[in-house]
PDB file of C-alpha atoms in Angstrom:
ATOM      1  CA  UNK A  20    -159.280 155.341 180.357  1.00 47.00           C
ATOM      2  CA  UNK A  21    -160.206 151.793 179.677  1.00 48.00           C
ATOM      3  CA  UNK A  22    -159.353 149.205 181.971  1.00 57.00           C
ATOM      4  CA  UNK A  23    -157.460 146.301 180.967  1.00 60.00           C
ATOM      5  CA  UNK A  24    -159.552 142.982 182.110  1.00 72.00           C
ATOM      6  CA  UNK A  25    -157.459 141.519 185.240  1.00 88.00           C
ATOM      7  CA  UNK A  26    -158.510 138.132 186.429  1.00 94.00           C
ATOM      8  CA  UNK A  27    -159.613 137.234 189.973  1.00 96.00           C
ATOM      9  CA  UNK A  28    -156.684 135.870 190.795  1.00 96.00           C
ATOM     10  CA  UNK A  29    -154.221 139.035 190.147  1.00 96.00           C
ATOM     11  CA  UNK A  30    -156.665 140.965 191.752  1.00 97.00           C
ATOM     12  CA  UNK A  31    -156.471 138.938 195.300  1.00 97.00           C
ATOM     13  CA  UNK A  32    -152.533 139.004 194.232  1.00 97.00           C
ATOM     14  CA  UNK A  33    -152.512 143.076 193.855  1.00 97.00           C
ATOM     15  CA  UNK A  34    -154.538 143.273 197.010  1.00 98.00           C
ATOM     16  CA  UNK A  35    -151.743 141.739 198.884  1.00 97.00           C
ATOM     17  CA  UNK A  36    -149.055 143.131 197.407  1.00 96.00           C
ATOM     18  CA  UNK A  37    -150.046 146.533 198.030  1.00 96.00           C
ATOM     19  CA  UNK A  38    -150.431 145.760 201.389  1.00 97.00           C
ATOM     20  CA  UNK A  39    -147.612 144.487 202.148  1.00 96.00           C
ATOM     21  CA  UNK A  40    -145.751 147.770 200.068  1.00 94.00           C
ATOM     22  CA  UNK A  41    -147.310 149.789 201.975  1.00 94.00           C
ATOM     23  CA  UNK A  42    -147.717 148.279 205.728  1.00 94.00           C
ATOM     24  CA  UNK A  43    -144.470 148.143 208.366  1.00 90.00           C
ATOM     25  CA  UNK A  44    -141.582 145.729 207.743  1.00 85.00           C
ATOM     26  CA  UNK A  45    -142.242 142.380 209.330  1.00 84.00           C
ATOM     27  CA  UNK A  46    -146.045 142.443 208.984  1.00 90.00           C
ATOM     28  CA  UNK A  47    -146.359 139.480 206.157  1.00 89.00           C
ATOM     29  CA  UNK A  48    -147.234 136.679 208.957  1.00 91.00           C
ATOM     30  CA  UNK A  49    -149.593 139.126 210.918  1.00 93.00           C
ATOM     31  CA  UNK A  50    -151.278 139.408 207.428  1.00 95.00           C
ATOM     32  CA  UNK A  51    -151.469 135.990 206.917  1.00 93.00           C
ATOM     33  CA  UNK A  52    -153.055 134.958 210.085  1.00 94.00           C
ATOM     34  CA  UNK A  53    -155.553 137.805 209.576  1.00 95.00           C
ATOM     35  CA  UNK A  54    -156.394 136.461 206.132  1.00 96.00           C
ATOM     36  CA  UNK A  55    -157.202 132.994 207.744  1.00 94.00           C
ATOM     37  CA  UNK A  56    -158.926 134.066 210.123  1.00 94.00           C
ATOM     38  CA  UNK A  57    -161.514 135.170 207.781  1.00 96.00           C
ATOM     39  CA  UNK A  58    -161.229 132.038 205.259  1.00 94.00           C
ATOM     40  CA  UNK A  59    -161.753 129.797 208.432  1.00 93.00           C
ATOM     41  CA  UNK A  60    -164.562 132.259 209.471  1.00 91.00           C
ATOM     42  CA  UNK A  61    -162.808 132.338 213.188  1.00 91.00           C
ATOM     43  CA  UNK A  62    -162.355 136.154 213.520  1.00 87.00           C
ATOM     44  CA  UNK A  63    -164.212 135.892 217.142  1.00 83.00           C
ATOM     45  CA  UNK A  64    -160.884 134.173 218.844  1.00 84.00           C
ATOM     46  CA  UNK A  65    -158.756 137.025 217.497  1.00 81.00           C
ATOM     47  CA  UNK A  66    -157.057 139.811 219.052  1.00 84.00           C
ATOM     48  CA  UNK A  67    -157.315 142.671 217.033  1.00 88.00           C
ATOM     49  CA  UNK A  68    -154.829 145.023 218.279  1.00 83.00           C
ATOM     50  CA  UNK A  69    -155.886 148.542 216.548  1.00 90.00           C
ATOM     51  CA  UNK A  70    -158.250 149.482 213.809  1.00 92.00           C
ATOM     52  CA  UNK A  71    -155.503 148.796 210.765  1.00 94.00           C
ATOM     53  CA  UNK A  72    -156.630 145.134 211.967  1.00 95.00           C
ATOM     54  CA  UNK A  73    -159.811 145.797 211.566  1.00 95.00           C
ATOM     55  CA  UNK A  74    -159.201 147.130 208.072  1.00 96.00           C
ATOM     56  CA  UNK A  75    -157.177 144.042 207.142  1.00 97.00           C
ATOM     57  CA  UNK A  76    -159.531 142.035 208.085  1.00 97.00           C
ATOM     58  CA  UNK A  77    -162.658 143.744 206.269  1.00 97.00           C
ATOM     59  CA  UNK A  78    -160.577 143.675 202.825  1.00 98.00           C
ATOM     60  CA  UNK A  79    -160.186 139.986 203.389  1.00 98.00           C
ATOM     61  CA  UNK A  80    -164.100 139.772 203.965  1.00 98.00           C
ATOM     62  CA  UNK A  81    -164.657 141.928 201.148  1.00 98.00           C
ATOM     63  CA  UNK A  82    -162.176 140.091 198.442  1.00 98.00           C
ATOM     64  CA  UNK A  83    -163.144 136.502 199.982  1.00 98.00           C
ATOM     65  CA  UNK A  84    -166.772 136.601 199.832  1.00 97.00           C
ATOM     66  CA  UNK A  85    -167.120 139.321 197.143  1.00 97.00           C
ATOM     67  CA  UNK A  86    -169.558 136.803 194.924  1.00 96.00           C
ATOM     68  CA  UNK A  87    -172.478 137.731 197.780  1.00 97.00           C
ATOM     69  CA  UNK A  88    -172.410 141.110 199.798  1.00 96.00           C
ATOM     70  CA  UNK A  89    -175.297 139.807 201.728  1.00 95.00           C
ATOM     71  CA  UNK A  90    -172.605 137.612 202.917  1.00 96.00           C
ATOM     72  CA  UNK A  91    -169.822 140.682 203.094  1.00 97.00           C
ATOM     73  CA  UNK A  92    -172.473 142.735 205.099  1.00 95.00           C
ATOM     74  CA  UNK A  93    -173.243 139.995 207.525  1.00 94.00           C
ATOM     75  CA  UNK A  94    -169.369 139.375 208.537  1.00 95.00           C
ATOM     76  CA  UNK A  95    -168.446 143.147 208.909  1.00 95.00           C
ATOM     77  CA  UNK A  96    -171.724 143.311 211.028  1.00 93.00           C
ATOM     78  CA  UNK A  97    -170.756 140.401 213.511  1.00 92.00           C
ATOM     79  CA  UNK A  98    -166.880 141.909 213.152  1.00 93.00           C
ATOM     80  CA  UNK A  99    -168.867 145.611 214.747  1.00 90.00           C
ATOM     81  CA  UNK A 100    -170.713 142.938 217.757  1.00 88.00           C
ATOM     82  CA  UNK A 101    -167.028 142.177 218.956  1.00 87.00           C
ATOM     83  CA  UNK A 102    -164.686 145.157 217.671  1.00 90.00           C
ATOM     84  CA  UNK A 103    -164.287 148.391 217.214  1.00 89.00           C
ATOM     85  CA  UNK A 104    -165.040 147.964 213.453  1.00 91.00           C
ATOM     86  CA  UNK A 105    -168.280 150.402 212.126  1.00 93.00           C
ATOM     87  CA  UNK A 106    -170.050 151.120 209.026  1.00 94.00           C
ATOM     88  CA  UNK A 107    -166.378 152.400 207.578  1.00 95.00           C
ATOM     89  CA  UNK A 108    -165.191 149.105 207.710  1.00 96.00           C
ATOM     90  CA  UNK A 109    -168.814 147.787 205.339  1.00 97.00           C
ATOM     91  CA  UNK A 110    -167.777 150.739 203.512  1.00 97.00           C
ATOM     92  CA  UNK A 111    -164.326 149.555 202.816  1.00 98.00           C
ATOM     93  CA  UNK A 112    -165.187 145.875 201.939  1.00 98.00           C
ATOM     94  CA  UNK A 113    -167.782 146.525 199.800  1.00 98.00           C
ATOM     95  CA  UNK A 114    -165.103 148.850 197.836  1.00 98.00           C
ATOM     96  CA  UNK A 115    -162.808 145.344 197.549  1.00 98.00           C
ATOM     97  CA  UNK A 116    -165.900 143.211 197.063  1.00 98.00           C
ATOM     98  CA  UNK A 117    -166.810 145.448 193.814  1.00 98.00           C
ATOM     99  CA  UNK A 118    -163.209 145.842 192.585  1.00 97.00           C
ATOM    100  CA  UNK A 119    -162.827 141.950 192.909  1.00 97.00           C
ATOM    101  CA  UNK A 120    -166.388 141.193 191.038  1.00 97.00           C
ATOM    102  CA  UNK A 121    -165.475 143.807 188.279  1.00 96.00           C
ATOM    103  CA  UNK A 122    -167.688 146.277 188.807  1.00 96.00           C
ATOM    104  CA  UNK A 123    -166.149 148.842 190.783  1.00 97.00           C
ATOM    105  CA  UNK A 124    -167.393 152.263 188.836  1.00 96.00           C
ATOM    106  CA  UNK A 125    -164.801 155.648 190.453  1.00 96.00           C
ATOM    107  CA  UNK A 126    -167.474 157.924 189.524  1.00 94.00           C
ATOM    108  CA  UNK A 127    -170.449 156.257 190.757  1.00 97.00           C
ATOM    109  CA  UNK A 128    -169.167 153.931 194.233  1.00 97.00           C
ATOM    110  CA  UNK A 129    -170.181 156.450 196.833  1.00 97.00           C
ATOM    111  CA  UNK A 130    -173.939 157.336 195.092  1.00 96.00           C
ATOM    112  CA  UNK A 131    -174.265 153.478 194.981  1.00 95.00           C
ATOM    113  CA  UNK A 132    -173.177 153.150 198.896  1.00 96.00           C
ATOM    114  CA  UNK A 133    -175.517 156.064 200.261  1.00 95.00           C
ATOM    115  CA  UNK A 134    -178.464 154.922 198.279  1.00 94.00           C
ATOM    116  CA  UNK A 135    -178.137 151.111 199.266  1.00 93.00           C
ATOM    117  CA  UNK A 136    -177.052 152.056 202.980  1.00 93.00           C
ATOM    118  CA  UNK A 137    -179.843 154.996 203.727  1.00 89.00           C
ATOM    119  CA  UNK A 138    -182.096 152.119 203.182  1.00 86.00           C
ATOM    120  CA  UNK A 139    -181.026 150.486 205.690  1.00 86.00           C
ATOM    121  CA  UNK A 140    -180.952 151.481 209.801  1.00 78.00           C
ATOM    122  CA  UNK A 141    -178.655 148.770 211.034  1.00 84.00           C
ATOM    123  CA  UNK A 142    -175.343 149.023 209.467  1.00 90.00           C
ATOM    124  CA  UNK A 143    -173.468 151.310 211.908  1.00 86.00           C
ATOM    125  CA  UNK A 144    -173.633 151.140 216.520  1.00 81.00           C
ATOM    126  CA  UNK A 145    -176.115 153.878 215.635  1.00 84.00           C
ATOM    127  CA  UNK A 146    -177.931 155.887 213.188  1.00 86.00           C
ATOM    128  CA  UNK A 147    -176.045 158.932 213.975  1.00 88.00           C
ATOM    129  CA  UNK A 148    -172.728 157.432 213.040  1.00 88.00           C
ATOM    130  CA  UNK A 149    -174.263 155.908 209.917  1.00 92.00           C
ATOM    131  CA  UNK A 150    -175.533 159.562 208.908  1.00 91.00           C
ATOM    132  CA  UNK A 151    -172.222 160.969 209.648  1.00 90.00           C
ATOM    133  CA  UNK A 152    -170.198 158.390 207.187  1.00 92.00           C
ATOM    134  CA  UNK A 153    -172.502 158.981 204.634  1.00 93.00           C
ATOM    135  CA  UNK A 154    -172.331 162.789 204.875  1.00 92.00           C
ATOM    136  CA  UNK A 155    -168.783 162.219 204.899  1.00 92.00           C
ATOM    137  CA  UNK A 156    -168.758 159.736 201.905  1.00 94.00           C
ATOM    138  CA  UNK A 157    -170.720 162.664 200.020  1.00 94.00           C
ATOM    139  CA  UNK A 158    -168.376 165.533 201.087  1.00 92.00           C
ATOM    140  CA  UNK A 159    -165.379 163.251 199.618  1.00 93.00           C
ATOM    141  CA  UNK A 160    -167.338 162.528 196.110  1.00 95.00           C
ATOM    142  CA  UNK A 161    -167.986 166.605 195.819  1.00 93.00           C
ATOM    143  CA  UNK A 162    -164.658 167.465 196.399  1.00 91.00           C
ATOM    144  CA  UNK A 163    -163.379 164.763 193.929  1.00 94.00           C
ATOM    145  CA  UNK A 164    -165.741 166.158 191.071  1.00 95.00           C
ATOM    146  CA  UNK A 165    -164.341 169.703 191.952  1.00 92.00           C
ATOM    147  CA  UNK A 166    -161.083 168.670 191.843  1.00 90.00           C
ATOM    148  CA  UNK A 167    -160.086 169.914 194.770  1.00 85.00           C
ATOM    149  CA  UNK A 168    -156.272 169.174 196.423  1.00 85.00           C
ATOM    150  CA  UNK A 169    -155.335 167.349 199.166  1.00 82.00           C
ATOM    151  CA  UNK A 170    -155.062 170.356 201.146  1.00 76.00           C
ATOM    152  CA  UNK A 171    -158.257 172.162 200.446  1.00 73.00           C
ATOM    153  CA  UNK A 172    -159.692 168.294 201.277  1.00 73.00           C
ATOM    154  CA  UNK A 173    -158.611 168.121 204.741  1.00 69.00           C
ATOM    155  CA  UNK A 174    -158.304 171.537 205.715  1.00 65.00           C
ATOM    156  CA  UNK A 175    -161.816 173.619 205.217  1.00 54.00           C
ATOM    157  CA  UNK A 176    -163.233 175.004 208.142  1.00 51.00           C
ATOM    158  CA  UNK A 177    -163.314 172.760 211.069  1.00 51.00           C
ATOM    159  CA  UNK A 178    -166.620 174.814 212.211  1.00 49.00           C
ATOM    160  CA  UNK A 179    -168.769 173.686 210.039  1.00 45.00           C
ATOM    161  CA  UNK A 180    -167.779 170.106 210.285  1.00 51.00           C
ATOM    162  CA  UNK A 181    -167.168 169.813 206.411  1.00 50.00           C
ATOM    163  CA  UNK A 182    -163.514 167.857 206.375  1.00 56.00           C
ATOM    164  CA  UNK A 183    -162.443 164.302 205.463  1.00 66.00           C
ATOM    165  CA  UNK A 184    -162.015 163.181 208.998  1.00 64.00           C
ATOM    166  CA  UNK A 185    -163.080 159.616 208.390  1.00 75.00           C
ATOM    167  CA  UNK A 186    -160.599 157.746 207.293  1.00 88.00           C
ATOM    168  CA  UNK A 187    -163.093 155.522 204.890  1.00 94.00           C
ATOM    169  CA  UNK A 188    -163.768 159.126 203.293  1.00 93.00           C
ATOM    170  CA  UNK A 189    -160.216 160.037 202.933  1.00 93.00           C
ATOM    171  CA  UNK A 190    -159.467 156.786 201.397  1.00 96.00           C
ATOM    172  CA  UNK A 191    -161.806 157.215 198.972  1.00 97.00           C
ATOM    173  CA  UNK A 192    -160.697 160.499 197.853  1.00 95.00           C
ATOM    174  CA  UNK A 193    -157.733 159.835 196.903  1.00 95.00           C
ATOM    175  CA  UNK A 194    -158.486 156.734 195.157  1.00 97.00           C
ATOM    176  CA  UNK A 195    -161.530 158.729 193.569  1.00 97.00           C
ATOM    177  CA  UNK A 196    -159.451 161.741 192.321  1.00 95.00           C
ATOM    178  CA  UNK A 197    -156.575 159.330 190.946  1.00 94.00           C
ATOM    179  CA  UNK A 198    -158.291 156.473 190.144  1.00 95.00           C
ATOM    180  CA  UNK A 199    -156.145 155.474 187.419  1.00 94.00           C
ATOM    181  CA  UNK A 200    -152.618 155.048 189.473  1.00 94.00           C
ATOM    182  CA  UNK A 201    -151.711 152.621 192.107  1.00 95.00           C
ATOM    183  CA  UNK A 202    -148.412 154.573 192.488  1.00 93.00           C
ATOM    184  CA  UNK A 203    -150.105 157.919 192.880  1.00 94.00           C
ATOM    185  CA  UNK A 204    -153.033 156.953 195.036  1.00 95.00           C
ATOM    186  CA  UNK A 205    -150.488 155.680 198.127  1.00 95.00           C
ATOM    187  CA  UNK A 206    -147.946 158.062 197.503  1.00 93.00           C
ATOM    188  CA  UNK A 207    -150.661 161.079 198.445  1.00 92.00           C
ATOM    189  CA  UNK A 208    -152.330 158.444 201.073  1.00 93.00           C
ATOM    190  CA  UNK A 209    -149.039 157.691 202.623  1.00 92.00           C
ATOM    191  CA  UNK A 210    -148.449 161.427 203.370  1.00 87.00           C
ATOM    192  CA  UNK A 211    -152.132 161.237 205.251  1.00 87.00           C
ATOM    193  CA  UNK A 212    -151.468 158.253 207.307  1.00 90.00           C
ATOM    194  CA  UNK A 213    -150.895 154.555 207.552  1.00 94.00           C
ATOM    195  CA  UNK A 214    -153.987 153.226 207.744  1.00 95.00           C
ATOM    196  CA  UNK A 215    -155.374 155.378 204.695  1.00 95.00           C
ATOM    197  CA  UNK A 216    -152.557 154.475 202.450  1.00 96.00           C
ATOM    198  CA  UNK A 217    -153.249 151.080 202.859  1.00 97.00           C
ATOM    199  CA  UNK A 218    -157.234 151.297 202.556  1.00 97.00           C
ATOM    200  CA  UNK A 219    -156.583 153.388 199.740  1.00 97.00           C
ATOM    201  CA  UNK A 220    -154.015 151.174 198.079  1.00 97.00           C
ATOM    202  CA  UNK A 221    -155.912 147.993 198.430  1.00 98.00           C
ATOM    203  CA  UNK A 222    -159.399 149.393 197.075  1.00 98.00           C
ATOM    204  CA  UNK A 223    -157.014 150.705 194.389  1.00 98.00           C
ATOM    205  CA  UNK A 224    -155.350 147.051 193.895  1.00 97.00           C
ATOM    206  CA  UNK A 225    -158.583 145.859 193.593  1.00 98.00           C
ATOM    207  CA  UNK A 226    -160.086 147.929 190.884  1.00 97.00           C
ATOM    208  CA  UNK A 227    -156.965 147.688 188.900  1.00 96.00           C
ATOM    209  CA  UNK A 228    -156.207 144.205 189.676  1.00 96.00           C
ATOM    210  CA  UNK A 229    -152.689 145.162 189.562  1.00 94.00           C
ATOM    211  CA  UNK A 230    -150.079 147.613 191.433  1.00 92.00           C
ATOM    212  CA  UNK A 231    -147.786 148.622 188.807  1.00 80.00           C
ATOM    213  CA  UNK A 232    -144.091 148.242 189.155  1.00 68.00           C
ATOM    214  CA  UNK A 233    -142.682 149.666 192.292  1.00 59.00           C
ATOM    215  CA  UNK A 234    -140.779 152.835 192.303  1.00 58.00           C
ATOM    216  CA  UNK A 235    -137.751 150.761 193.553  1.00 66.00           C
ATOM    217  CA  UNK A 236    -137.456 147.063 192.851  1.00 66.00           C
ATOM    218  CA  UNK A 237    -135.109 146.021 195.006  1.00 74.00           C
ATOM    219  CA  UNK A 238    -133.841 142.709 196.476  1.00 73.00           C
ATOM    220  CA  UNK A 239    -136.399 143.645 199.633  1.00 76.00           C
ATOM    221  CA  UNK A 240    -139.687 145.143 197.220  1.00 82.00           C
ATOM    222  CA  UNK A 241    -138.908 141.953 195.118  1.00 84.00           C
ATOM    223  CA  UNK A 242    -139.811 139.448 198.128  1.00 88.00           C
ATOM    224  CA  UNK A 243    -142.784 141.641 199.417  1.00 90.00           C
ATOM    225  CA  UNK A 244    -143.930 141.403 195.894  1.00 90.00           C
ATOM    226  CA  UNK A 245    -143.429 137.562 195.699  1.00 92.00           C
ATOM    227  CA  UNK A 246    -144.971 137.053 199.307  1.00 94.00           C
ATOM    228  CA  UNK A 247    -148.217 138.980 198.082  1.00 94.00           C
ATOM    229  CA  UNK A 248    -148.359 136.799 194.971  1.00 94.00           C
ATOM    230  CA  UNK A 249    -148.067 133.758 196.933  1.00 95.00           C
ATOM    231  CA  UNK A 250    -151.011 135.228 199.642  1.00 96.00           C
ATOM    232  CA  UNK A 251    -152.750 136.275 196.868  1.00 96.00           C
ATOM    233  CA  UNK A 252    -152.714 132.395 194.716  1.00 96.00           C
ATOM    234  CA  UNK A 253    -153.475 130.718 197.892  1.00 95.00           C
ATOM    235  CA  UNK A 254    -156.521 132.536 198.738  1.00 95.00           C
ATOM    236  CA  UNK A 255    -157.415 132.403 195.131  1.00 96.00           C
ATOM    237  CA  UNK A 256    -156.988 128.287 195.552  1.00 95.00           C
ATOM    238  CA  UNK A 257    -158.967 128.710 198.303  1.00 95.00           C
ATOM    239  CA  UNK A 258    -161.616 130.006 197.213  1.00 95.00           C
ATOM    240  CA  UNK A 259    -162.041 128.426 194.261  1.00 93.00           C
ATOM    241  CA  UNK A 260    -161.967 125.022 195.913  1.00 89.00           C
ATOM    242  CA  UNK A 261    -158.861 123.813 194.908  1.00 79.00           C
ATOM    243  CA  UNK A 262    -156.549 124.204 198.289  1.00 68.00           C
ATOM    244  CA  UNK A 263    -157.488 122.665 201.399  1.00 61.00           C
ATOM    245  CA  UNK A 264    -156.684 125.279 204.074  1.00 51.00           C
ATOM    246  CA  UNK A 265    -156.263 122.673 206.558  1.00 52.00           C
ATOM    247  CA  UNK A 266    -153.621 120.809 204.817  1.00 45.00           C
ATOM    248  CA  UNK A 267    -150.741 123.540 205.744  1.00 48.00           C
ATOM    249  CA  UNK A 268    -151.141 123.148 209.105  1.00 42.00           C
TER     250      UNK A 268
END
């Protein structure tokens, strides 16, 4: 299927949006002070309070400096020095970073990732984690090209180690194996878990540079959409040098 060229700016506005779909009432301010923390590159005096933080905050890194991963790497790897975050986070912002700079490919993300990452040794607390997400990133991209369901996915034979239990894997499945639906990527994700639906749904927002409509448009879907259009312009203003961040404060 052929995509339909999105600008930048719907892109950062789809990214948004879908979070804000998909995330707990309420969570729109939370979101924005995530977001600024990474535009004001202060992420050290936050409080990150799980790891769907620390997802939030590596799509911002990924969709705000997606011109230069050398600069995406080096943020998610000073995030790891003072978080939880891991290699699955670098994983997840390159994913935006590509989707935002137009180049996100389904069928050839996670051979790009392994072969740019295994030539590295210092992208993960150690090289045994590092190994394991890649395994991990592999396993997901095989079951995608056989087509295998959600079940069969996350429920082959805990023995020999071979299920999606990383969530950055997970995420990518089903964004690999339905790469061509907003609506149908966080519908399966959201049966997983939270935090998968919404890595899922923003790597998807990115690539598509657009969410669809929502199922149900209503009076409350119709503000979440506006708010993620209005995070979405402003961090496109932003960073494009035509908003001063400092000026709404």
């Amino acid at each position: 299927m052929l995509q339909t060229q999105k600008s930048l700016k719907s892109r950062f506005r789809a990214i948004w949006t879908s979070i804000l779909l998909t995330a707990p009432p309420q969570f729109s301010t939370r979101l924005e002070s995530l977001i600024e923390s990474v535009v004001d590159d202060s992420i050290s005096s936050l409080e990150l309070t799980d790891k769907l933080e620390l997802s939030i905050v590596a799509i911002a890194i990924g969709a705000y400096w997606h011109q230069d991963l050398q600069e995406v790497r080096s943020r998610v790897l000073a995030l790891q020095s003072r978080s939880a975050a891991d290699i699955e986070e670098l994983v997840l912002a390159y994913a935006i970073a590509y989707g935002c700079r137009q180049e996100f490919q389904p069928q050839l993300f996670i051979n790009q990732v392994c072969h740019d990452f295994s030539k590295r040794r210092a992208l993960s607390r150690d090289l045994e984690s590092q190994t394991r997400c890649l395994d991990r990133l592999q396993l997901a991209q095989k079951l995608v090209d056989e087509g295998a369901s959600t079940i069969a996915a996350h429920q082959l034979d805990p023995k020999l180690d071979d299920r999606l239990s990383d969530a950055i894997a997970s995420s990518l499945y089903y964004l690999l194996s339905t790469p061509h639906s907003w609506s149908l990527i966080t519908n399966r994700a959201q049966k997983h878990n939270l935090r998968i639906a919404i890595q899922s749904g923003a790597m998807a927002a990115a690539y598509l540079g657009e969410v669809g409509e929502p199922i149900n448009l209503d009076a409350k879907n119709y503000e979440i959409v506006k708010t993620g259009a209005l995070l979405g312009d402003k961090l496109w203003a932003i960073w494009a040098g035509v908003y001063d961040s400092n000026c709404s404060r």
